Coordinates of C-alpha atoms in Angstrom, one line a residue:
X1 CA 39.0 -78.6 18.1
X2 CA 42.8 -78.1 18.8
X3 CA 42.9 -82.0 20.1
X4 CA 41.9 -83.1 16.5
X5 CA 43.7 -81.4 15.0
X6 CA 46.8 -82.5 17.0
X7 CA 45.7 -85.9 16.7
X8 CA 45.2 -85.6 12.5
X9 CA 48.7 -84.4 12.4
X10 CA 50.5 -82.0 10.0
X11 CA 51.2 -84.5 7.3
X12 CA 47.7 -85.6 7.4
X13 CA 46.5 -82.3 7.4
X14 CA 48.3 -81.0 4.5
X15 CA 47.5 -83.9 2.3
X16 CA 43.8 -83.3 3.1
X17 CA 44.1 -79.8 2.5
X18 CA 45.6 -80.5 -0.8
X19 CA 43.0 -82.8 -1.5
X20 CA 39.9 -80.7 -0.4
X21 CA 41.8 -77.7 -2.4
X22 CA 42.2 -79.5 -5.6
X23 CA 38.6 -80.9 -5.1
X24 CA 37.7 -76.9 -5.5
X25 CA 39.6 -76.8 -8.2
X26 CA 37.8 -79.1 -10.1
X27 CA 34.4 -78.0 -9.5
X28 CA 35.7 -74.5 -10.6
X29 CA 37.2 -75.8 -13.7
X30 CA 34.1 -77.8 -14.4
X31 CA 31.8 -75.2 -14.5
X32 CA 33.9 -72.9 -16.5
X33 CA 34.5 -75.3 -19.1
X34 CA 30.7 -76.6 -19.0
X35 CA 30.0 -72.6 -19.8
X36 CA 32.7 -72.7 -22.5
X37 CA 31.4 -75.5 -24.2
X38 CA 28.1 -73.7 -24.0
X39 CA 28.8 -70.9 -24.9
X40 CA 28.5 -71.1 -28.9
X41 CA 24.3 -69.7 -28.2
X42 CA 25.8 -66.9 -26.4
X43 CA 28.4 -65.8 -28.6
X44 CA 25.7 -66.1 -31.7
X45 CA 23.5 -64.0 -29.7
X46 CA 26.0 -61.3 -28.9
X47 CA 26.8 -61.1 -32.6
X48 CA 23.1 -60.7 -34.3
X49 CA 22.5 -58.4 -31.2
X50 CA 25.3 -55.9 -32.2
X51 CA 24.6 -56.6 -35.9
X52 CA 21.1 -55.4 -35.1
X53 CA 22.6 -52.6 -33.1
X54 CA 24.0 -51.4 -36.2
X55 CA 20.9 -51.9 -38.3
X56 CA 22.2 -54.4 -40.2
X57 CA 19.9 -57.4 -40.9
X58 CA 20.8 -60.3 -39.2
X59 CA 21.5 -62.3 -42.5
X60 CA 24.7 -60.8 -42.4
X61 CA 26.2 -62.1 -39.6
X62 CA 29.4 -64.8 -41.3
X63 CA 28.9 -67.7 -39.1
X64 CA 32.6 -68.5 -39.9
X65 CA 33.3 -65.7 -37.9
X66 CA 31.3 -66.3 -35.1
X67 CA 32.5 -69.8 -35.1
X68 CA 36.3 -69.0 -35.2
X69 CA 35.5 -66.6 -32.0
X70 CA 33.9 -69.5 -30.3
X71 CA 37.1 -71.7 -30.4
X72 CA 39.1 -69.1 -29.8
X73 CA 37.7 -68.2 -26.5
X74 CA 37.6 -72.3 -25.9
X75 CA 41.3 -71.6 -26.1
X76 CA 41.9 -68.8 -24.2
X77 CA 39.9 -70.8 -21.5
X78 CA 41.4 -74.3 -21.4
X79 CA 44.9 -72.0 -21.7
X80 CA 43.9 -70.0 -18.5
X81 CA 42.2 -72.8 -16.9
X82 CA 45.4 -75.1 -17.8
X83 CA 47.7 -72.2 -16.1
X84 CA 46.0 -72.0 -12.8
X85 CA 45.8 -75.4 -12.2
X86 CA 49.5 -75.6 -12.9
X87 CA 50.2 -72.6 -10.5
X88 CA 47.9 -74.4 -7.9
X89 CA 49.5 -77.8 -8.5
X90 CA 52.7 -76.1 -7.7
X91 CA 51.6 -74.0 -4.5
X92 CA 50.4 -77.2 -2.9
X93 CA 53.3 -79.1 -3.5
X94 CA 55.4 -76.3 -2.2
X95 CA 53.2 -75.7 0.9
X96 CA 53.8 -80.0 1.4
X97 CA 57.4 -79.4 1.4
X98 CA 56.7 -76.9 4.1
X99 CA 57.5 -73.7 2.5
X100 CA 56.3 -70.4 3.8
X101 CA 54.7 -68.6 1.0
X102 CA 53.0 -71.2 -0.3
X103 CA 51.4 -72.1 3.1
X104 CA 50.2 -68.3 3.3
X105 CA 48.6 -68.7 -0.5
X106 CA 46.6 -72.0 1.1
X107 CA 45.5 -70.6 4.0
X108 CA 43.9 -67.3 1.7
X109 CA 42.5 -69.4 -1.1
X110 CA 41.0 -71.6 1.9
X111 CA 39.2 -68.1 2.8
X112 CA 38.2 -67.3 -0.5
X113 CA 37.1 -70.8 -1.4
X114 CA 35.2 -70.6 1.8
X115 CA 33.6 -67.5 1.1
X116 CA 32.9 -67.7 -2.9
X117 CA 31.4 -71.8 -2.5
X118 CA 29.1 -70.1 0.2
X119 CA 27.8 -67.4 -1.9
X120 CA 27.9 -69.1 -4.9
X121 CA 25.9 -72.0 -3.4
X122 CA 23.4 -69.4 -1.7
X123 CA 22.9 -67.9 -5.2
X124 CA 22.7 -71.8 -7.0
X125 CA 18.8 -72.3 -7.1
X126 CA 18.4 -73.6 -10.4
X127 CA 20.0 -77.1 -9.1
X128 CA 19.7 -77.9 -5.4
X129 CA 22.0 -81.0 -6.5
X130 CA 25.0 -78.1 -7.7
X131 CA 24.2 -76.0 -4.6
X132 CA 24.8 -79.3 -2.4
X133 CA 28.3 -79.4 -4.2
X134 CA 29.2 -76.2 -3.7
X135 CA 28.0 -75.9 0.1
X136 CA 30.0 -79.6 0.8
X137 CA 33.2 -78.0 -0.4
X138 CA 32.3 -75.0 1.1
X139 CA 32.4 -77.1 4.4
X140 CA 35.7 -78.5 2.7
X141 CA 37.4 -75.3 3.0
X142 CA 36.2 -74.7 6.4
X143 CA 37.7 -77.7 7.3
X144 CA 41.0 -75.8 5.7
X145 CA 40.8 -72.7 8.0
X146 CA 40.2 -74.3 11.0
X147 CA 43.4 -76.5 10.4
X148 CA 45.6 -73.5 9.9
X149 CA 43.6 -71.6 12.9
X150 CA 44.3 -74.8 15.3
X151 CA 47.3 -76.7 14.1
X152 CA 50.9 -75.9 14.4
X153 CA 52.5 -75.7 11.2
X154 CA 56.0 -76.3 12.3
X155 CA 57.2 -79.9 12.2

């Protein structure tokens, strides 16, 4: 393992990295913004549930106001999706240019990818197609923690 690694290289191995990193990225953001866009049901269903709650009847729900929720959560998620990808596009660029705490945020979201694309594709039955995504880039991000396990970082 060490002797591939040595013969990838730590230019390579970073720009793979990167690449298999921002590849989780995407699937993340996907999915999040798939269930955003989705979510207009489950905000309507939250709303005539509490209005029932309260014994109102459902009649009096003002769409208007379940619709102006809706977009602002679409917001609040492109914002916060918009923010992390930022922060990440910054970390990976920083841990190109070699820099020390940016390599140590790679290496742990390696480990967390790794763990949460495993789980998450154990727990994906609805679409074996999804749950092959998610275990390939969980392979992706084994790939990641083995580089950093076998390769020396120092140029």
């Amino acid at each position: 393992m060490i002797e591939f690694f040595d013969k990838l290289g730590i230019q390579k191995f970073k720009r793979l990295t990167i690449l298999f990193c921002l590849a989780g990225d995407w699937i993340v953001s996907a999915y999040v913004i798939i269930g955003l866009v989705r979510g207009r049901d489950v905000i309507r269903q939250l709303f005539e549930t509490a209005v029932q709650q309260q014994g109102l009847p459902p009649e009096e729900i003002d769409l208007n106001i379940i619709d102006h929720y809706y977009q602002m959560g679409l917001k609040v998620g492109f914002t916060m999706i918009g923010i992390v990808l930022l922060f990440h596009i910054l970390c990976y660029w920083l841990f190109y240019k070699g820099k020390g705490f940016a390599r140590a945020y790679v290496k742990s979201l390696g480990w967390m990818g790794a763990i949460g694309y495993l789980l998450f594709s154990l727990t994906s039955f609805q679409s074996p197609i999804f749950a092959s995504v998610l275990f390939i880039q969980f392979l992706l991000y084994v790939f990641v923690i083995l580089g950093f396990k076998n390769i020396n970082m120092t140029e």
